[in-house]
C-alpha atoms as a PDB file:
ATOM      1  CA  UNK A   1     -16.986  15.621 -30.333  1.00  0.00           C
ATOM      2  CA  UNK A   2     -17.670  12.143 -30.655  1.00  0.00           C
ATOM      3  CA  UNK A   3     -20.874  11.743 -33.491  1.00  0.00           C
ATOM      4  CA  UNK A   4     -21.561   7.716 -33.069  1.00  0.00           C
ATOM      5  CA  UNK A   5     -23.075   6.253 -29.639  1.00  0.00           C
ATOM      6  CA  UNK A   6     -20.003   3.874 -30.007  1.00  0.00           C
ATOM      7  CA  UNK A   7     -17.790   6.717 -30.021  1.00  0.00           C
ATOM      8  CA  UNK A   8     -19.117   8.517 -26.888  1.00  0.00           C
ATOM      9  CA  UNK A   9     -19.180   5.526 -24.767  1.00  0.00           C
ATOM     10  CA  UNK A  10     -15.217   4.453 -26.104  1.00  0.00           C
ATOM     11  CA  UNK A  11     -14.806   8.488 -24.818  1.00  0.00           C
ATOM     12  CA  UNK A  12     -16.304   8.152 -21.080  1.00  0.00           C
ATOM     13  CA  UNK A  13     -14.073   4.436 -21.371  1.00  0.00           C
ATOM     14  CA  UNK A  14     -10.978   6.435 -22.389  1.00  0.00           C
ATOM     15  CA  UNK A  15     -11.610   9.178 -19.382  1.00  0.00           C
ATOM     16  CA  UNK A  16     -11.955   5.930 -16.753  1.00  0.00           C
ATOM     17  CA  UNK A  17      -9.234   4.484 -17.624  1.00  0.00           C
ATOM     18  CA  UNK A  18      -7.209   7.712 -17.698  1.00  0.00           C
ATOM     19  CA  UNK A  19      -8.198   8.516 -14.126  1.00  0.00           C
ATOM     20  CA  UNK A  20      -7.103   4.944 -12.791  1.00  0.00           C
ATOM     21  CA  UNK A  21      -3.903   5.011 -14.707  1.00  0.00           C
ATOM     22  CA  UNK A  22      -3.168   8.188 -13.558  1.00  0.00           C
ATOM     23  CA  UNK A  23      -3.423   7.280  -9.513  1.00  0.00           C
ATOM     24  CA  UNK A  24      -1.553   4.107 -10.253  1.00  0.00           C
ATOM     25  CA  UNK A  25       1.385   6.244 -11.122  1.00  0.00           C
ATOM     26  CA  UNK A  26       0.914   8.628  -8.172  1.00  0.00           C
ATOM     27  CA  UNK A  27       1.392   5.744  -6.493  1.00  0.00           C
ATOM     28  CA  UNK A  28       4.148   4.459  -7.806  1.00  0.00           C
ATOM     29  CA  UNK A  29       5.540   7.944  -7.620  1.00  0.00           C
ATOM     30  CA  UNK A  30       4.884   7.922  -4.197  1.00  0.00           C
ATOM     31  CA  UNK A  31       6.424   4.327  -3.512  1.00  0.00           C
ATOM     32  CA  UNK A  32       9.825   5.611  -5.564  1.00  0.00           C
ATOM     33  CA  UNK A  33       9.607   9.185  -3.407  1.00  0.00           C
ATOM     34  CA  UNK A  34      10.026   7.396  -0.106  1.00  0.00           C
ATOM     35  CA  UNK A  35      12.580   5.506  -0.749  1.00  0.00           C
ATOM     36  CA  UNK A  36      14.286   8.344  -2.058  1.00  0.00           C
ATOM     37  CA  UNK A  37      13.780  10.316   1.415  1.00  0.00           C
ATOM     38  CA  UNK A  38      15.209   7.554   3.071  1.00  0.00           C
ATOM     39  CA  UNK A  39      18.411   7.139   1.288  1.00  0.00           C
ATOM     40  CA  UNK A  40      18.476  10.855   1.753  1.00  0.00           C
ATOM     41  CA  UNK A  41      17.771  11.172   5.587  1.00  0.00           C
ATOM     42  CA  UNK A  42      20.835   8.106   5.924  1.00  0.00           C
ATOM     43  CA  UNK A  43      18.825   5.795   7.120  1.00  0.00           C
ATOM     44  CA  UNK A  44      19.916   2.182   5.828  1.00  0.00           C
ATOM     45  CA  UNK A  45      17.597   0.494   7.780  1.00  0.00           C
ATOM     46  CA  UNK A  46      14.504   2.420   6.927  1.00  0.00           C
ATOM     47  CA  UNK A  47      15.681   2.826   3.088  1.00  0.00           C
ATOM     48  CA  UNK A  48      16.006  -0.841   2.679  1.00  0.00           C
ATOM     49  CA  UNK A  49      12.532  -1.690   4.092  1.00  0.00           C
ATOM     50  CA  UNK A  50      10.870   1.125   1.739  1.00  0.00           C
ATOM     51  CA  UNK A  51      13.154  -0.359  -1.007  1.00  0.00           C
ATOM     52  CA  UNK A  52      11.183  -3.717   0.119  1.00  0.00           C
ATOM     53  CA  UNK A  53       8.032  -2.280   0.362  1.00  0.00           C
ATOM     54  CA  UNK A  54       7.896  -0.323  -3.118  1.00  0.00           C
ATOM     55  CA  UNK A  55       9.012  -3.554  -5.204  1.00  0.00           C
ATOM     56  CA  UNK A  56       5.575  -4.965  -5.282  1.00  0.00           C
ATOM     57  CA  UNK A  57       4.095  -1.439  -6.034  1.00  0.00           C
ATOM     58  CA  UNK A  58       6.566  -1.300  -8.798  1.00  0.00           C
ATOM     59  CA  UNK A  59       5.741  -5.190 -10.169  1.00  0.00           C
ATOM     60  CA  UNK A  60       1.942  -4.558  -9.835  1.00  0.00           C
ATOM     61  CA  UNK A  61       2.175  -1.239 -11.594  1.00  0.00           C
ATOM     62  CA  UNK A  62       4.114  -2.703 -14.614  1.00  0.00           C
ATOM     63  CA  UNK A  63       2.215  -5.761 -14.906  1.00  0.00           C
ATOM     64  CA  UNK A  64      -1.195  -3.982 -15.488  1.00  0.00           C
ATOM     65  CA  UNK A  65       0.748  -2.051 -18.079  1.00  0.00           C
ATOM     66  CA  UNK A  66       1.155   1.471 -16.456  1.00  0.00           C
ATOM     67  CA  UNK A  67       5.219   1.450 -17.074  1.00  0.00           C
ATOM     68  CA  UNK A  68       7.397  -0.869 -19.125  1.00  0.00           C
ATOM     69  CA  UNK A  69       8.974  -3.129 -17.638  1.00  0.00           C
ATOM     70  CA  UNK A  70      12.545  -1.830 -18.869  1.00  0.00           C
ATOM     71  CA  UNK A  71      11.967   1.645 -16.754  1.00  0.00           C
ATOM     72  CA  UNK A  72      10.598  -0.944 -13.719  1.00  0.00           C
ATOM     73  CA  UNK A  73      14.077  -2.529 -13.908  1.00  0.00           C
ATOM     74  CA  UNK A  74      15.554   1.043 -14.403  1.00  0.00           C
ATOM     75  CA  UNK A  75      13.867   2.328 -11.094  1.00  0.00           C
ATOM     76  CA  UNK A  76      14.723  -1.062  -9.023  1.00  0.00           C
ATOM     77  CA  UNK A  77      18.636  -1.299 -10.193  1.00  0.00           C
ATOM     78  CA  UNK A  78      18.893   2.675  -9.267  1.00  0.00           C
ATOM     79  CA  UNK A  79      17.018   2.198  -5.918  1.00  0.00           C
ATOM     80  CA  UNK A  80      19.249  -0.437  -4.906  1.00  0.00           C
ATOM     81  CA  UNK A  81      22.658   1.005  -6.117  1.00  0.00           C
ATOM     82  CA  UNK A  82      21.578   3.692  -4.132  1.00  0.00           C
ATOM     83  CA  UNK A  83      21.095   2.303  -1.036  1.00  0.00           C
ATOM     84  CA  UNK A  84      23.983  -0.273  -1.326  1.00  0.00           C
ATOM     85  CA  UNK A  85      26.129   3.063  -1.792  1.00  0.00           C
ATOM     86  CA  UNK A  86      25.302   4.302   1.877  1.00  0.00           C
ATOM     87  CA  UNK A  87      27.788   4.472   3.884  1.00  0.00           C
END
């Protein structure tokens, strides 16, 4: 337990931050999940405009620091090697 009023207040920071970094990621999990469905339902159309869609929630997301920007690139260059692999 934190002893110092500087310490409990850098605690109650620590849990708000926590809870906003943690539904930026659901979102970008969600974002990546979507595409994913469409690339799996074979839908070219509808995968590419997710694939669109979830490239600014995956730039936002790793500019504020959530993800680096190597795994960004690594979820973008998968993505679209996915979808340019439909038939």
């Amino acid at each position: 337990m934190a002893n110092s009023a500087q310490a409990r207040k850098r605690a109650r920071q620590a849990v708000k931050r926590r809870e906003y970094n943690v539904s930026l990621r659901s979102k970008l999990r969600t974002a990546i999940k979507f595409v994913r469905k469409a690339i799996e339902a074979g839908d070219k159309n509808l995968a590419h405009n997710a694939f669109s869609s979830s490239l600014g929630t995956i730039d936002s997301i790793t500019g504020k620091g959530i993800i680096h920007k190597n795994k960004a690139a690594r979820y973008k260059s998968r993505l679209s090697s996915a979808i340019k692999m439909m038939n």
